[in-house]
Amino acid sequence: MFEHSDTINKIISKRKLSKGIHELWIFNPFVSKHTKPGQFVIIKVSEKGERIPLTIAETNGDNFRIVVKAVGKSTYELCSLKQGDILFDVAGPLGKPSEVKFYGNVLVIGGGVGIAAIYPIAKALKEVGNKLTVIIGARTIDDLIMKDEFEFADRVIKATDDGSSGQKGTVIDFMEEELRNSKYDIIWAVGPAIMMKFASEVADKHNLPIWVSLNSIMIDGTGMCGGCRTLIKNEKDGEIKYVCVDGPEFDGRYVDWDSFMKRLNQYKEQEKIAFERYLDQIGDISWL
Amino acid sequence: MAVRDRIEVLEQPAEQRKNNFNEVALGYNYDMAKEEAKRCLQCKVPTCISGCPVGIDIPGFIREIVKENLEGSFKILKSYNYLPAICGRVCPQEVQCEGACVLSKVGKPINIGALERFVADWASENNVQFENTEYSKEIIIKNNKKRVAIIGSGPAGLTVASELGKRGYQIDIYEALHEFGGVLIYGIPEFRLPKSIVKKEIFDLEKLGVNFLKNIPVGYAIPVHEILEDYDAVFVGVGAGTPKFMGIPGSELNGVYSANEFLTRVNLMRAYKFPEYDTPIRVGKKAVVVGGGNTAMDAARSALRLGADVTIVYRRTEAEMPARKAEIHHAKEEGIKILTLATPVKYVGDENGNLIAIECVRMELGEPDESGRRRPVFVNGSNFIIEADTVIEAIGTEANKFLLSQFPDLKTNKYGYIITNEYGQTSIPKVFAGGDIVTGSATVILAMGAGKSAAQGIQKFLED
Ligand SMILES: Cc1cc2nc3c(=O)[nH]c(=O)nc-3n(C[C@H](O)[C@H](O)[C@H](O)COP(=O)(O)OP(=O)(O)OC[C@H]3O[C@@H](n4cnc5c(N)ncnc54)[C@H](O)[C@@H]3O)c2cc1C
Ligand SMILES: Cc1cc2nc3c(=O)[nH]c(=O)nc-3n(C[C@H](O)[C@H](O)[C@H](O)COP(=O)(O)OP(=O)(O)OC[C@H]3O[C@@H](n4cnc5c(N)ncnc54)[C@H](O)[C@@H]3O)c2cc1C
Ligand code: SF4
Ligand code: FES
């Protein structure tokens, strides 16, 4: 039952969802069998690779799905793999599952690649009987991933910055509109840090709890290093939490966004070196 | 009686080694090992053995070196301790076997660690295998139907695997990370313990039929109840890997590391070889390491090798430092400065969230505390600033709660460490535990000793 298999971590299928965003289905029974919405894996793509966290977007039997946005060396490398390739290391599921239960009216917001992360949460929230409104957004209609996968929701708003999908504006614009017009009990928002920050400010104004999924830099993902630590504010000062084991979801109203976003830039210089070196090796990336 | 001088081991010169991650101690050659082995008095009642937590027949393996029977020597070692190349390198022998050697009263004790290492390295170079002849085929076949799960592949888990593997049990060892060895792999640096040696010793265990499973965070990838249902016994050896932070203002700044993160990047992820390896690390020009234990020394010496000017800040005096004396000596030789009787109270950052300075305060020693060491107290108004772009906190770790959070029925004490009896048995009869997760941070050999007792406990549990 717990035997090593040659095909563990094999890429079963791969599909391009939009420019720079790819979907992979990976064979790994350990991950697939026990994943709950909100959890993630840590992947090391190659032998000398780094460990990067990615949300588990769905599971099906022994396979699980990830949706990856190419932003630097490791994600480019991951996106350039082909069906049948085998990932070096996959560990998970990790992190605390989302608190899925009946709340009443739930607003779920996904921005960019965060749409993939919000998908299993939205689905689970619907399954336990919540009334669900989903806002997904991207820059243009071509960037909007998984736009036809949220049919299970009571209402889906598709937002594009340029209006190319009918509704023009950012997810934050539509969020504000929703909160003005309807009564909600709780919010989930996943996307770029800056989007989650703004969403949290809006939620705060309406005195509504808002779960965000923090995408901090991680190494082990098991609470052993503190690299993912984030300042969560409370009445007095603040408390250090480990995103990998205490999260990744926190109430966005209490996240110290300023320091969180600065920590994301910790390795800017080295990331640039690694990426340029990688580009030199692979050359053309127009397929992405 | 005049005691002959101890044969000193060869070392990489400080000037050279501070620029590389290669092993510092080069060990003995055959002639040196024989000379050192000849100094052993072969005591009738060898006190050294009582100083060894796993009770190696020390005069026995030393005698075989003198007789030029290295294979026999290796067999003796390996029958007590499955990881001699590791223990010979990292055990604090000065407070264990060597501290207990009779010669330490009149001169320098036998260099037992260096001899152990010599024999183990010789065996490895000459491909000498350990044959499992301790147990009869019948015992091995009889045990073969019993399955034991080991959670965590640090020294404690590896020892249970070797002890039970030798007796024929079916062992599955689960590790959350992508390499096996626990602190041996992610904590202790290459220049003290080459990773190739750790790998070699660990994979020797496969010959006993031990099944290694990496990347499996137990409790998450496999729920605890499944493990309990599928196995006849379970050993928990998850260590004390959660870092403590001082929690002073500025802890979230870029450039502030726990020693665990710093060392994990350097050792497990080989960040010292960036960009050949993908994991980056930030070490600026001036690094400060806070603490006085082995972890602090390892972090400081790693930062130095990455090109920083390094200062260790410790709140007591050098006499109270818990690190091995040899390592403090090595660190100083390499040019690391030690600032004692001081502690950081605040980290100062720039507008980009990068550390630029550390505010410290002077300390003085007051009354002794529970540990018998004099308690450091703040000297009011003595605050001063040190410039630094990296700070590494090495102030200790606590119980690894990662698995335990999924295992609420397992009884722990008020510090979060698992409660066991002398055989490592926990509040759940088929679950045993040992190593740092029971004692708090200790040593490799104590984790191995705990693994040995737990293996006996598991055997009793399964066979009685
Ligand atoms: C719990 C969790 C779940 C995640 N889920 C997903 C997911 O489902 N899909 C997905 O595409 N990404 C996800 N991420 C983000 C993903 O881990 C990063 O994009 C990845 O580590 C970048 O690695 P890289 O080597 O390609 O880029 P790098 O070389 O590390 O960085 C390139 C650029 O990305 C920025 N960056 C660095 N780290 C992150 C980060 N953690 N998040 C965002 N930007 C970053 C850097 O500032 C830099 O500008 C998740 C992160 C976390 C913590
Ligand atoms: C930097 C440093 C230097 C040191 N130097 C020395 C020295 O020179 N000499 C000495 O004697 N001692 C030294 N020590 C102490 C020594 O390394 C430890 O006491 C010893 O490793 C403890 O062994 P262990 O088996 O209990 O746990 P660990 O070595 O901590 O191993 C535990 C393992 O369990 C894994 N794990 C945790 N949770 C799970 C889970 N849920 N599922 C699967 N796997 C899991 C972890 O990933 C880890 O690999 C040092 C420690 C550090 C940190
Ligand atoms: S106590 Fe010292 S001299 Fe005596 S047997 Fe042990 S190592 Fe040899
Ligand atoms: S990633 Fe190391 S503690 Fe979270």
mmCIF file of C-alpha atoms in Angstrom, chain B residues 228-439:
data_model
loop_
_atom_site.group_PDB
_atom_site.id
_atom_site.type_symbol
_atom_site.label_atom_id
_atom_site.label_comp_id
_atom_site.label_asym_id
_atom_site.label_seq_id
_atom_site.Cartn_x
_atom_site.Cartn_y
_atom_site.Cartn_z
ATOM 1 C CA LEU B 228 -2.105 3.039 13.634
ATOM 2 C CA GLU B 229 -4.310 0.577 11.752
ATOM 3 C CA ASP B 230 -1.717 -0.557 9.235
ATOM 4 C CA TYR B 231 1.231 -1.233 11.508
ATOM 5 C CA ASP B 232 1.926 -3.460 14.509
ATOM 6 C CA ALA B 233 3.975 -0.711 16.151
ATOM 7 C CA VAL B 234 4.903 2.896 15.440
ATOM 8 C CA PHE B 235 8.002 4.885 16.394
ATOM 9 C CA VAL B 236 7.831 8.672 16.531
ATOM 10 C CA GLY B 237 11.207 10.390 16.084
ATOM 11 C CA VAL B 238 10.246 13.785 14.721
ATOM 12 C CA GLY B 239 12.806 15.847 16.618
ATOM 13 C CA ALA B 240 12.645 19.292 18.161
ATOM 14 C CA GLY B 241 12.845 21.211 14.934
ATOM 15 C CA THR B 242 10.646 24.265 15.536
ATOM 16 C CA PRO B 243 12.788 27.381 15.872
ATOM 17 C CA LYS B 244 12.225 29.884 18.651
ATOM 18 C CA PHE B 245 12.498 33.578 17.860
ATOM 19 C CA MET B 246 13.340 36.191 20.475
ATOM 20 C CA GLY B 247 10.297 38.073 19.301
ATOM 21 C CA ILE B 248 11.903 41.488 19.564
ATOM 22 C CA PRO B 249 10.718 44.355 17.334
ATOM 23 C CA GLY B 250 11.862 43.998 13.729
ATOM 24 C CA SER B 251 11.844 40.176 13.663
ATOM 25 C CA GLU B 252 9.962 40.231 10.351
ATOM 26 C CA LEU B 253 12.677 42.253 8.558
ATOM 27 C CA ASN B 254 14.499 40.812 5.574
ATOM 28 C CA GLY B 255 17.865 39.544 6.679
ATOM 29 C CA VAL B 256 16.582 38.152 9.985
ATOM 30 C CA TYR B 257 16.888 34.363 9.979
ATOM 31 C CA SER B 258 16.355 31.540 12.389
ATOM 32 C CA ALA B 259 19.414 29.311 12.436
ATOM 33 C CA ASN B 260 17.161 26.526 11.185
ATOM 34 C CA GLU B 261 16.214 28.439 8.081
ATOM 35 C CA PHE B 262 19.749 29.622 7.457
ATOM 36 C CA LEU B 263 21.212 26.143 7.886
ATOM 37 C CA THR B 264 18.413 24.436 5.940
ATOM 38 C CA ARG B 265 19.044 26.722 2.995
ATOM 39 C CA VAL B 266 22.789 26.152 3.201
ATOM 40 C CA ASN B 267 22.855 22.418 3.959
ATOM 41 C CA LEU B 268 19.699 20.794 2.646
ATOM 42 C CA MET B 269 19.198 23.126 -0.312
ATOM 43 C CA ARG B 270 22.928 23.743 -1.010
ATOM 44 C CA ALA B 271 22.365 27.497 -1.231
ATOM 45 C CA TYR B 272 26.121 27.950 -0.851
ATOM 46 C CA LYS B 273 26.298 26.669 -4.425
ATOM 47 C CA PHE B 274 23.747 29.196 -5.762
ATOM 48 C CA PRO B 275 23.098 29.644 -8.721
ATOM 49 C CA GLU B 276 24.148 26.088 -9.588
ATOM 50 C CA TYR B 277 21.447 25.162 -7.084
ATOM 51 C CA ASP B 278 18.264 27.231 -7.200
ATOM 52 C CA THR B 279 17.749 28.128 -3.538
ATOM 53 C CA PRO B 280 19.083 31.595 -2.726
ATOM 54 C CA ILE B 281 20.492 32.899 0.532
ATOM 55 C CA ARG B 282 21.228 36.426 1.711
ATOM 56 C CA VAL B 283 24.421 37.028 3.551
ATOM 57 C CA GLY B 284 25.529 40.590 3.430
ATOM 58 C CA LYS B 285 28.834 41.998 4.521
ATOM 59 C CA LYS B 286 28.206 41.923 8.245
ATOM 60 C CA ALA B 287 26.440 39.047 9.908
ATOM 61 C CA VAL B 288 25.565 38.685 13.564
ATOM 62 C CA VAL B 289 24.717 35.332 15.139
ATOM 63 C CA VAL B 290 22.822 35.331 18.429
ATOM 64 C CA GLY B 291 23.465 32.410 20.785
ATOM 65 C CA GLY B 292 26.272 30.276 22.147
ATOM 66 C CA GLY B 293 25.459 26.670 21.293
ATOM 67 C CA ASN B 294 26.570 24.318 18.525
ATOM 68 C CA THR B 295 23.878 25.697 16.273
ATOM 69 C CA ALA B 296 25.242 29.217 16.695
ATOM 70 C CA MET B 297 28.757 28.028 15.856
ATOM 71 C CA ASP B 298 27.508 26.174 12.760
ATOM 72 C CA ALA B 299 25.531 29.183 11.562
ATOM 73 C CA ALA B 300 28.420 31.590 12.204
ATOM 74 C CA ARG B 301 30.967 29.420 10.433
ATOM 75 C CA SER B 302 28.601 28.939 7.485
ATOM 76 C CA ALA B 303 27.996 32.688 7.177
ATOM 77 C CA LEU B 304 31.752 33.259 7.274
ATOM 78 C CA ARG B 305 32.230 30.795 4.416
ATOM 79 C CA LEU B 306 29.654 32.726 2.417
ATOM 80 C CA GLY B 307 31.868 35.786 2.703
ATOM 81 C CA ALA B 308 30.485 37.739 5.655
ATOM 82 C CA ASP B 309 32.320 39.321 8.525
ATOM 83 C CA VAL B 310 30.784 37.473 11.485
ATOM 84 C CA THR B 311 30.218 38.367 15.123
ATOM 85 C CA ILE B 312 28.616 36.053 17.664
ATOM 86 C CA VAL B 313 26.594 37.880 20.312
ATOM 87 C CA TYR B 314 26.079 35.888 23.507
ATOM 88 C CA ARG B 315 24.366 37.033 26.681
ATOM 89 C CA ARG B 316 26.636 35.247 29.135
ATOM 90 C CA THR B 317 30.426 34.769 29.062
ATOM 91 C CA GLU B 318 32.441 32.316 27.054
ATOM 92 C CA ALA B 319 32.703 29.990 30.047
ATOM 93 C CA GLU B 320 28.945 29.404 29.971
ATOM 94 C CA MET B 321 28.736 28.759 26.220
ATOM 95 C CA PRO B 322 27.109 25.378 25.647
ATOM 96 C CA ALA B 323 28.904 24.758 22.317
ATOM 97 C CA ARG B 324 31.710 22.223 22.130
ATOM 98 C CA LYS B 325 35.001 23.848 23.113
ATOM 99 C CA ALA B 326 36.610 22.530 19.948
ATOM 100 C CA GLU B 327 34.022 24.305 17.800
ATOM 101 C CA ILE B 328 34.438 27.621 19.629
ATOM 102 C CA HIS B 329 38.145 27.241 19.078
ATOM 103 C CA HIS B 330 37.624 26.457 15.380
ATOM 104 C CA ALA B 331 35.327 29.451 14.989
ATOM 105 C CA LYS B 332 37.862 31.815 16.543
ATOM 106 C CA GLU B 333 40.683 30.401 14.454
ATOM 107 C CA GLU B 334 38.631 31.190 11.383
ATOM 108 C CA GLY B 335 38.288 34.828 12.438
ATOM 109 C CA ILE B 336 34.833 34.920 13.995
ATOM 110 C CA LYS B 337 34.484 37.541 16.716
ATOM 111 C CA ILE B 338 32.647 36.809 19.936
ATOM 112 C CA LEU B 339 30.879 39.567 21.800
ATOM 113 C CA THR B 340 29.820 38.311 25.204
ATOM 114 C CA LEU B 341 27.535 39.804 27.868
ATOM 115 C CA ALA B 342 25.289 41.450 25.307
ATOM 116 C CA THR B 343 21.935 40.745 23.695
ATOM 117 C CA PRO B 344 19.845 42.279 20.891
ATOM 118 C CA VAL B 345 16.710 44.176 21.912
ATOM 119 C CA LYS B 346 15.627 45.536 18.539
ATOM 120 C CA TYR B 347 16.260 45.125 14.826
ATOM 121 C CA VAL B 348 16.400 48.265 12.747
ATOM 122 C CA GLY B 349 15.406 48.241 9.072
ATOM 123 C CA ASP B 350 15.433 50.602 6.104
ATOM 124 C CA GLU B 351 12.397 51.647 4.057
ATOM 125 C CA ASN B 352 12.608 48.461 1.944
ATOM 126 C CA GLY B 353 12.290 46.290 5.008
ATOM 127 C CA ASN B 354 15.957 45.258 5.018
ATOM 128 C CA LEU B 355 17.921 44.924 8.237
ATOM 129 C CA ILE B 356 20.592 47.589 8.643
ATOM 130 C CA ALA B 357 21.459 47.584 12.338
ATOM 131 C CA ILE B 358 20.876 45.843 15.632
ATOM 132 C CA GLU B 359 20.293 47.599 18.913
ATOM 133 C CA CYS B 360 21.915 45.619 21.719
ATOM 134 C CA VAL B 361 22.157 46.015 25.447
ATOM 135 C CA ARG B 362 24.958 45.011 27.823
ATOM 136 C CA MET B 363 24.346 42.233 30.328
ATOM 137 C CA GLU B 364 25.926 41.292 33.625
ATOM 138 C CA LEU B 365 25.801 38.017 35.495
ATOM 139 C CA GLY B 366 23.534 37.816 38.533
ATOM 140 C CA GLU B 367 22.472 34.923 40.761
ATOM 141 C CA PRO B 368 22.641 31.328 39.449
ATOM 142 C CA ASP B 369 19.409 30.037 37.841
ATOM 143 C CA GLU B 370 17.926 26.481 37.848
ATOM 144 C CA SER B 371 20.611 25.322 35.395
ATOM 145 C CA GLY B 372 23.271 26.462 37.859
ATOM 146 C CA ARG B 373 24.559 29.046 35.418
ATOM 147 C CA ARG B 374 24.600 32.663 36.518
ATOM 148 C CA ARG B 375 21.601 34.484 35.168
ATOM 149 C CA PRO B 376 22.283 37.351 32.777
ATOM 150 C CA VAL B 377 20.560 40.639 33.666
ATOM 151 C CA PHE B 378 20.210 43.837 31.661
ATOM 152 C CA VAL B 379 22.479 46.774 32.427
ATOM 153 C CA ASN B 380 20.050 49.671 32.173
ATOM 154 C CA GLY B 381 20.953 52.431 29.754
ATOM 155 C CA SER B 382 23.820 50.518 28.197
ATOM 156 C CA ASN B 383 22.190 50.238 24.771
ATOM 157 C CA PHE B 384 24.430 50.364 21.723
ATOM 158 C CA ILE B 385 24.113 49.795 17.991
ATOM 159 C CA ILE B 386 25.874 47.254 15.788
ATOM 160 C CA GLU B 387 25.670 47.567 12.019
ATOM 161 C CA ALA B 388 24.530 44.351 10.364
ATOM 162 C CA ASP B 389 22.701 43.253 7.240
ATOM 163 C CA THR B 390 22.110 39.693 8.403
ATOM 164 C CA VAL B 391 21.226 38.349 11.809
ATOM 165 C CA ILE B 392 20.799 34.684 12.612
ATOM 166 C CA GLU B 393 18.974 33.760 15.808
ATOM 167 C CA ALA B 394 20.287 30.512 17.262
ATOM 168 C CA ILE B 395 18.544 30.612 20.608
ATOM 169 C CA GLY B 396 17.132 27.097 20.576
ATOM 170 C CA THR B 397 14.260 25.068 19.239
ATOM 171 C CA GLU B 398 11.112 23.557 20.643
ATOM 172 C CA ALA B 399 9.064 20.401 20.124
ATOM 173 C CA ASN B 400 8.078 19.742 16.523
ATOM 174 C CA LYS B 401 4.300 20.079 16.728
ATOM 175 C CA PHE B 402 3.719 19.337 13.066
ATOM 176 C CA LEU B 403 2.819 15.676 13.572
ATOM 177 C CA LEU B 404 1.607 16.077 17.154
ATOM 178 C CA SER B 405 -1.078 18.550 16.078
ATOM 179 C CA GLN B 406 -2.630 15.627 14.177
ATOM 180 C CA PHE B 407 -2.123 13.222 17.077
ATOM 181 C CA PRO B 408 -4.116 14.690 19.956
ATOM 182 C CA ASP B 409 -4.317 11.402 21.920
ATOM 183 C CA LEU B 410 -0.573 11.277 22.394
ATOM 184 C CA LYS B 411 0.308 12.632 25.860
ATOM 185 C CA THR B 412 2.898 15.387 26.024
ATOM 186 C CA ASN B 413 4.353 17.369 28.932
ATOM 187 C CA LYS B 414 3.915 21.084 29.476
ATOM 188 C CA TYR B 415 6.721 21.879 27.051
ATOM 189 C CA GLY B 416 5.102 19.814 24.311
ATOM 190 C CA TYR B 417 7.525 16.882 24.465
ATOM 191 C CA ILE B 418 6.158 13.322 24.323
ATOM 192 C CA ILE B 419 5.925 11.449 27.637
ATOM 193 C CA THR B 420 7.369 7.913 27.524
ATOM 194 C CA ASN B 421 8.517 5.178 29.880
ATOM 195 C CA GLU B 422 12.116 3.903 29.908
ATOM 196 C CA TYR B 423 11.399 1.795 26.799
ATOM 197 C CA GLY B 424 10.122 4.755 24.866
ATOM 198 C CA GLN B 425 6.513 3.595 25.166
ATOM 199 C CA THR B 426 3.976 6.429 25.040
ATOM 200 C CA SER B 427 0.444 6.791 26.381
ATOM 201 C CA ILE B 428 -0.683 4.748 23.359
ATOM 202 C CA PRO B 429 0.679 1.203 23.861
ATOM 203 C CA LYS B 430 1.683 0.504 20.268
ATOM 204 C CA VAL B 431 3.314 3.910 19.834
ATOM 205 C CA PHE B 432 6.912 4.486 20.932
ATOM 206 C CA ALA B 433 8.944 7.676 20.764
ATOM 207 C CA GLY B 434 12.525 8.840 21.269
ATOM 208 C CA GLY B 435 15.139 11.453 20.500
ATOM 209 C CA ASP B 436 14.695 15.198 20.679
ATOM 210 C CA ILE B 437 10.876 14.970 20.634
ATOM 211 C CA VAL B 438 11.062 13.292 24.058
ATOM 212 C CA THR B 439 14.071 14.993 25.669
#
